[in-house]
Amino acid sequence: LAARLGIPVVPIRIDGLYGMKVAGRKMARPGELTVVIGNPMRFAPGTPPEEITNQLEHVTWTMSQG
């Protein structure tokens, strides 16, 4: 969809959710979650969805916190 429409995709990483899940909580405590917003990414028309997924996954895993 992103490649076909030519719209940017903004990668977002949320750290701390796994700890909440393990603890069985549905609400985060103040300062418990960290949200990192990456730079918008655009993909050329015709880019295979698998390639887009791989690129976005790589970017979100390597995004730093700060």
MMTF fields as JSON, N, C-alpha, C and O atoms, coordinates in Angstrom:
{
  "mmtfVersion": "1.0.0",
  "mmtfProducer": "UNKNOWN",
  "numBonds": 263,
  "numAtoms": 264,
  "numGroups": 66,
  "numChains": 1,
  "numModels": 1,
  "chainsPerModel": [1],
  "groupsPerChain": [66],
  "chainIdList": ["A"],
  "bondAtomList": [4, 2, 8, 6, 12, 10, 16, 14, 20, 18, 24, 22, 28, 26, 32, 30, 36, 34, 40, 38, 44, 42, 48, 46, 52, 50, 56, 54, 60, 58, 64, 62, 68, 66, 72, 70, 76, 74, 80, 78, 84, 82, 88, 86, 92, 90, 96, 94, 100, 98, 104, 102, 108, 106, 112, 110, 116, 114, 120, 118, 124, 122, 128, 126, 132, 130, 136, 134, 140, 138, 144, 142, 148, 146, 152, 150, 156, 154, 160, 158, 164, 162, 168, 166, 172, 170, 176, 174, 180, 178, 184, 182, 188, 186, 192, 190, 196, 194, 200, 198, 204, 202, 208, 206, 212, 210, 216, 214, 220, 218, 224, 222, 228, 226, 232, 230, 236, 234, 240, 238, 244, 242, 248, 246, 252, 250, 256, 254, 260, 258],
  "bondOrderList": [1, 1, 1, 1, 1, 1, 1, 1, 1, 1, 1, 1, 1, 1, 1, 1, 1, 1, 1, 1, 1, 1, 1, 1, 1, 1, 1, 1, 1, 1, 1, 1, 1, 1, 1, 1, 1, 1, 1, 1, 1, 1, 1, 1, 1, 1, 1, 1, 1, 1, 1, 1, 1, 1, 1, 1, 1, 1, 1, 1, 1, 1, 1, 1, 1],
  "groupList": [{"groupName": "LEU", "atomNameList": ["N", "CA", "C", "O"], "elementList": ["N", "C", "C", "O"], "formalChargeList": [0, 0, 0, 0], "bondAtomList": [1, 0, 2, 1, 3, 2], "bondOrderList": [1, 1, 2], "singleLetterCode": "L", "chemCompType": "L-PEPTIDE LINKING"}, {"groupName": "ALA", "atomNameList": ["N", "CA", "C", "O"], "elementList": ["N", "C", "C", "O"], "formalChargeList": [0, 0, 0, 0], "bondAtomList": [1, 0, 2, 1, 3, 2], "bondOrderList": [1, 1, 2], "singleLetterCode": "A", "chemCompType": "L-PEPTIDE LINKING"}, {"groupName": "ARG", "atomNameList": ["N", "CA", "C", "O"], "elementList": ["N", "C", "C", "O"], "formalChargeList": [0, 0, 0, 0], "bondAtomList": [1, 0, 2, 1, 3, 2], "bondOrderList": [1, 1, 2], "singleLetterCode": "R", "chemCompType": "L-PEPTIDE LINKING"}, {"groupName": "GLY", "atomNameList": ["N", "CA", "C", "O"], "elementList": ["N", "C", "C", "O"], "formalChargeList": [0, 0, 0, 0], "bondAtomList": [1, 0, 2, 1, 3, 2], "bondOrderList": [1, 1, 2], "singleLetterCode": "G", "chemCompType": "PEPTIDE LINKING"}, {"groupName": "ILE", "atomNameList": ["N", "CA", "C", "O"], "elementList": ["N", "C", "C", "O"], "formalChargeList": [0, 0, 0, 0], "bondAtomList": [1, 0, 2, 1, 3, 2], "bondOrderList": [1, 1, 2], "singleLetterCode": "I", "chemCompType": "L-PEPTIDE LINKING"}, {"groupName": "PRO", "atomNameList": ["N", "CA", "C", "O"], "elementList": ["N", "C", "C", "O"], "formalChargeList": [0, 0, 0, 0], "bondAtomList": [1, 0, 2, 1, 3, 2], "bondOrderList": [1, 1, 2], "singleLetterCode": "P", "chemCompType": "L-PEPTIDE LINKING"}, {"groupName": "VAL", "atomNameList": ["N", "CA", "C", "O"], "elementList": ["N", "C", "C", "O"], "formalChargeList": [0, 0, 0, 0], "bondAtomList": [1, 0, 2, 1, 3, 2], "bondOrderList": [1, 1, 2], "singleLetterCode": "V", "chemCompType": "L-PEPTIDE LINKING"}, {"groupName": "ASP", "atomNameList": ["N", "CA", "C", "O"], "elementList": ["N", "C", "C", "O"], "formalChargeList": [0, 0, 0, 0], "bondAtomList": [1, 0, 2, 1, 3, 2], "bondOrderList": [1, 1, 2], "singleLetterCode": "D", "chemCompType": "L-PEPTIDE LINKING"}, {"groupName": "TYR", "atomNameList": ["N", "CA", "C", "O"], "elementList": ["N", "C", "C", "O"], "formalChargeList": [0, 0, 0, 0], "bondAtomList": [1, 0, 2, 1, 3, 2], "bondOrderList": [1, 1, 2], "singleLetterCode": "Y", "chemCompType": "L-PEPTIDE LINKING"}, {"groupName": "MET", "atomNameList": ["N", "CA", "C", "O"], "elementList": ["N", "C", "C", "O"], "formalChargeList": [0, 0, 0, 0], "bondAtomList": [1, 0, 2, 1, 3, 2], "bondOrderList": [1, 1, 2], "singleLetterCode": "M", "chemCompType": "L-PEPTIDE LINKING"}, {"groupName": "LYS", "atomNameList": ["N", "CA", "C", "O"], "elementList": ["N", "C", "C", "O"], "formalChargeList": [0, 0, 0, 0], "bondAtomList": [1, 0, 2, 1, 3, 2], "bondOrderList": [1, 1, 2], "singleLetterCode": "K", "chemCompType": "L-PEPTIDE LINKING"}, {"groupName": "GLU", "atomNameList": ["N", "CA", "C", "O"], "elementList": ["N", "C", "C", "O"], "formalChargeList": [0, 0, 0, 0], "bondAtomList": [1, 0, 2, 1, 3, 2], "bondOrderList": [1, 1, 2], "singleLetterCode": "E", "chemCompType": "L-PEPTIDE LINKING"}, {"groupName": "THR", "atomNameList": ["N", "CA", "C", "O"], "elementList": ["N", "C", "C", "O"], "formalChargeList": [0, 0, 0, 0], "bondAtomList": [1, 0, 2, 1, 3, 2], "bondOrderList": [1, 1, 2], "singleLetterCode": "T", "chemCompType": "L-PEPTIDE LINKING"}, {"groupName": "ASN", "atomNameList": ["N", "CA", "C", "O"], "elementList": ["N", "C", "C", "O"], "formalChargeList": [0, 0, 0, 0], "bondAtomList": [1, 0, 2, 1, 3, 2], "bondOrderList": [1, 1, 2], "singleLetterCode": "N", "chemCompType": "L-PEPTIDE LINKING"}, {"groupName": "PHE", "atomNameList": ["N", "CA", "C", "O"], "elementList": ["N", "C", "C", "O"], "formalChargeList": [0, 0, 0, 0], "bondAtomList": [1, 0, 2, 1, 3, 2], "bondOrderList": [1, 1, 2], "singleLetterCode": "F", "chemCompType": "L-PEPTIDE LINKING"}, {"groupName": "GLN", "atomNameList": ["N", "CA", "C", "O"], "elementList": ["N", "C", "C", "O"], "formalChargeList": [0, 0, 0, 0], "bondAtomList": [1, 0, 2, 1, 3, 2], "bondOrderList": [1, 1, 2], "singleLetterCode": "Q", "chemCompType": "L-PEPTIDE LINKING"}, {"groupName": "HIS", "atomNameList": ["N", "CA", "C", "O"], "elementList": ["N", "C", "C", "O"], "formalChargeList": [0, 0, 0, 0], "bondAtomList": [1, 0, 2, 1, 3, 2], "bondOrderList": [1, 1, 2], "singleLetterCode": "H", "chemCompType": "L-PEPTIDE LINKING"}, {"groupName": "TRP", "atomNameList": ["N", "CA", "C", "O"], "elementList": ["N", "C", "C", "O"], "formalChargeList": [0, 0, 0, 0], "bondAtomList": [1, 0, 2, 1, 3, 2], "bondOrderList": [1, 1, 2], "singleLetterCode": "W", "chemCompType": "L-PEPTIDE LINKING"}, {"groupName": "SER", "atomNameList": ["N", "CA", "C", "O"], "elementList": ["N", "C", "C", "O"], "formalChargeList": [0, 0, 0, 0], "bondAtomList": [1, 0, 2, 1, 3, 2], "bondOrderList": [1, 1, 2], "singleLetterCode": "S", "chemCompType": "L-PEPTIDE LINKING"}],
  "groupTypeList": [0, 1, 1, 2, 0, 3, 4, 5, 6, 6, 5, 4, 2, 4, 7, 3, 0, 8, 3, 9, 10, 6, 1, 3, 2, 10, 9, 1, 2, 5, 3, 11, 0, 12, 6, 6, 4, 3, 13, 5, 9, 2, 14, 1, 5, 3, 12, 5, 5, 11, 11, 4, 12, 13, 15, 0, 11, 16, 6, 12, 17, 12, 9, 18, 15, 3],
  "groupIdList": [1, 2, 3, 4, 5, 6, 7, 8, 9, 10, 11, 12, 13, 14, 15, 16, 17, 18, 19, 20, 21, 22, 23, 24, 25, 26, 27, 28, 29, 30, 31, 32, 33, 34, 35, 36, 37, 38, 39, 40, 41, 42, 43, 44, 45, 46, 47, 48, 49, 50, 51, 52, 53, 54, 55, 56, 57, 58, 59, 60, 61, 62, 63, 64, 65, 66],
  "secStructList": [7, 2, 2, 2, 2, 6, 7, 7, 5, 7, 7, 3, 3, 3, 3, 1, 2, 2, 2, 2, 2, 2, 2, 6, 7, 1, 1, 7, 7, 6, 6, 7, 7, 3, 3, 3, 3, 7, 7, 7, 5, 7, 7, 7, 6, 6, 7, 7, 2, 2, 2, 2, 2, 2, 2, 2, 2, 2, 2, 2, 2, 2, 7, 7, 7, 7],
  "xCoordList": [0.827, 0.0, 0.878, 0.618, 1.926, 2.797, 3.503, 3.601, 3.991, 4.688, 3.712, 4.028, 2.541, 1.568, 1.082, 0.921, 0.847, 0.344, 1.449, 1.184, 2.674, 3.794, 3.786, 4.314, 3.188, 3.138, 4.269, 4.689, 4.76, 5.846, 5.334, 4.18, 6.225, 5.953, 6.883, 8.09, 6.342, 7.15, 7.348, 6.394, 8.596, 8.84, 8.786, 9.313, 8.151, 8.019, 8.386, 7.942, 9.214, 9.628, 9.136, 9.327, 8.499, 8.018, 8.719, 8.478, 9.576, 10.287, 9.595, 9.12, 9.544, 8.962, 7.649, 7.166, 7.066, 5.777, 5.892, 4.989, 6.996, 7.169, 7.18, 6.557, 7.881, 7.916, 6.541, 6.212, 5.751, 4.373, 3.563, 2.81, 3.726, 2.978, 3.359, 2.495, 4.666, 5.141, 4.592, 4.252, 4.506, 3.993, 2.47, 1.892, 1.818, 0.37, -0.368, -1.515, 0.293, -0.338, -0.781, -0.202, -1.83, -2.34, -2.036, -2.192, -1.607, -1.296, 0.178, 0.689, 0.835, 2.245, 2.379, 1.539, 3.449, 3.783, 4.536, 5.125, 4.519, 5.253, 6.729, 7.414, 7.185, 8.582, 8.924, 10.088, 7.957, 8.215, 8.377, 9.113, 7.704, 7.783, 8.637, 8.673, 9.311, 10.083, 9.594, 9.538, 9.239, 8.787, 9.838, 10.204, 10.322, 11.302, 10.649, 10.172, 10.633, 10.022, 11.14, 11.971, 11.148, 12.185, 11.823, 10.757, 12.725, 12.505, 11.561, 11.584, 10.729, 9.834, 10.614, 11.679, 10.08, 10.698, 9.718, 8.517, 10.24, 9.427, 9.962, 11.15, 9.069, 9.426, 8.948, 7.859, 9.775, 9.466, 8.267, 8.089, 7.447, 6.334, 6.856, 7.878, 6.168, 6.583, 7.534, 7.907, 7.94, 8.807, 8.031, 6.907, 8.623, 7.91, 7.599, 8.436, 6.411, 6.043, 7.049, 7.281, 7.644, 8.624, 9.843, 10.392, 10.263, 11.414, 11.08, 11.899, 9.883, 9.454, 9.436, 9.937, 8.863, 8.803, 10.2, 10.455, 11.103, 12.471, 13.178, 13.865, 13.014, 13.658, 13.102, 13.86, 11.79, 11.172, 11.578, 11.849, 11.617, 12.023, 13.462, 13.768, 14.335, 15.742, 15.866, 16.592, 15.165, 15.235, 14.72, 15.343, 13.588, 13.034, 13.913, 14.006, 14.558, 15.452, 16.716, 17.307, 17.144, 18.398, 18.204, 19.179, 16.965, 16.717, 17.231, 16.98, 17.958, 18.49, 17.511, 16.612, 17.687, 16.835, 17.507, 18.169, 17.361, 17.908, 18.848, 19.43],
  "yCoordList": [-1.185, 0.0, 1.259, 2.206, 1.256, 2.429, 2.684, 3.828, 1.625, 1.788, 2.199, 3.057, 1.591, 1.882, 3.324, 3.984, 3.816, 5.177, 6.231, 7.43, 5.779, 6.72, 7.539, 8.65, 6.99, 7.725, 7.262, 6.107, 8.153, 7.754, 6.858, 6.941, 6.015, 5.163, 5.619, 5.738, 5.875, 6.328, 5.135, 4.669, 4.636, 3.519, 3.984, 5.042, 3.188, 3.501, 2.262, 1.152, 2.487, 1.397, 1.715, 2.826, 0.734, 0.9, -0.145, -1.343, 0.306, -0.592, -0.613, 0.416, -1.794, -1.935, -2.7, -3.057, -2.96, -3.653, -5.111, -5.64, -5.748, -7.156, -7.316, -8.235, -6.431, -6.481, -6.315, -6.974, -5.45, -5.272, -6.553, -6.96, -7.181, -8.396, -9.51, -10.209, -9.669, -10.701, -10.461, -11.409, -9.197, -8.847, -8.946, -8.838, -9.151, -9.283, -7.969, -7.948, -6.869, -5.553, -5.032, -5.361, -4.205, -3.594, -2.111, -1.491, -1.54, -0.107, 0.07, -0.611, 0.981, 1.253, 2.239, 3.117, 2.067, 3.028, 4.188, 4.02, 5.35, 6.489, 6.141, 5.628, 6.43, 6.199, 4.767, 4.465, 3.887, 2.471, 2.158, 1.242, 2.902, 2.682, 3.757, 4.908, 3.351, 4.287, 4.193, 3.103, 5.328, 5.374, 6.108, 7.242, 5.45, 6.047, 6.161, 5.171, 7.366, 7.617, 7.856, 8.747, 7.063, 7.172, 8.166, 8.783, 8.303, 9.187, 8.53, 7.311, 9.334, 8.769, 8.053, 8.507, 6.955, 6.174, 6.093, 5.908, 6.233, 6.082, 4.903, 4.587, 4.271, 3.108, 3.329, 3.849, 2.928, 3.1, 2.236, 1.14, 2.734, 1.911, 0.567, 0.508, -0.48, -1.81, -2.513, -3.66, -1.85, -2.511, -3.675, -3.493, -4.87, -6.022, -5.815, -5.3, -6.212, -6.049, -6.683, -6.156, -7.805, -8.468, -7.58, -7.546, -6.865, -5.972, -4.796, -4.395, -4.257, -3.157, -3.639, -2.955, -4.809, -5.366, -5.559, -5.197, -6.123, -6.358, -5.052, -4.969, -4.041, -2.753, -2.108, -1.607, -2.121, -1.533, -2.291, -1.682, -3.61, -4.411, -4.095, -3.932, -4.009, -3.688, -2.319, -2.166, -1.344, 0.011, 0.044, 0.661, -0.612, -0.555, -1.292, -0.869, -2.379, -3.09, -2.303, -2.462, -1.453, -0.724, 0.714, 1.438, 1.125, 2.492, 2.635, 1.785, 3.73, 3.944, 4.733, 5.39, 4.667, 5.374, 6.685, 6.751, 7.686, 8.968, 9.416, 10.494],
  "zCoordList": [0.0, 0.0, 0.0, -0.742, 0.846, 0.926, -0.4, -0.844, -1.03, -2.302, -3.406, -4.231, -3.418, -4.476, -4.394, -5.42, -3.181, -3.019, -2.912, -3.006, -2.718, -2.622, -1.339, -1.304, -0.283, 0.976, 1.894, 1.826, 2.748, 3.648, 4.783, 5.203, 5.25, 6.4, 7.511, 7.298, 8.683, 9.815, 10.755, 11.378, 10.858, 11.763, 13.22, 13.564, 14.06, 15.475, 16.28, 15.991, 17.302, 18.192, 19.596, 20.09, 20.24, 21.609, 22.472, 22.323, 23.365, 24.27, 25.626, 26.108, 26.235, 27.557, 27.574, 28.649, 26.426, 26.375, 26.824, 27.472, 26.479, 26.851, 28.37, 28.902, 29.064, 30.519, 31.136, 32.122, 30.564, 31.037, 30.844, 31.729, 29.683, 29.387, 30.357, 30.887, 30.582, 31.499, 32.903, 33.61, 33.303, 34.622, 34.693, 35.774, 33.547, 33.514, 33.689, 34.136, 33.335, 33.484, 32.128, 31.093, 32.161, 30.935, 30.866, 29.813, 31.971, 32.014, 32.395, 33.283, 31.718, 32.0, 33.153, 33.355, 33.891, 34.933, 34.279, 33.211, 34.909, 34.344, 34.108, 34.993, 32.913, 32.548, 32.195, 31.931, 32.181, 31.914, 30.421, 30.056, 29.579, 28.139, 27.482, 27.917, 26.437, 25.629, 24.198, 23.629, 23.611, 22.229, 21.411, 21.722, 20.359, 19.457, 18.084, 17.529, 17.547, 16.237, 15.223, 15.399, 14.178, 13.153, 12.069, 12.087, 11.141, 9.998, 8.999, 8.829, 8.337, 7.323, 6.223, 5.805, 5.772, 4.694, 3.537, 3.734, 2.34, 1.126, 0.326, 0.371, -0.398, -1.196, -2.629, -2.868, -3.553, -4.971, -5.354, -4.821, -6.282, -6.764, -7.266, -7.949, -6.933, -7.377, -6.427, -6.673, -5.339, -4.368, -3.759, -3.29, -3.764, -3.203, -1.712, -0.97, -1.281, 0.13, 1.092, 2.18, 0.701, 1.56, 1.791, 2.892, 0.752, 0.873, 1.8, 2.628, 1.651, 2.524, 3.972, 4.865, 4.198, 5.55, 6.118, 7.267, 5.335, 5.803, 6.148, 7.165, 5.313, 5.581, 6.85, 7.68, 6.996, 8.186, 9.449, 10.483, 9.36, 10.513, 10.908, 12.089, 9.92, 10.2, 10.872, 11.855, 10.344, 10.903, 12.338, 13.201, 12.604, 13.958, 14.958, 16.111, 14.555, 15.463, 15.753, 16.821, 14.822, 15.016, 15.5, 15.698, 15.688, 16.165, 17.588, 18.443, 17.831, 19.172, 20.012, 19.488, 21.284, 22.226, 22.61, 23.646, 21.834, 22.207, 21.185, 21.311]
}
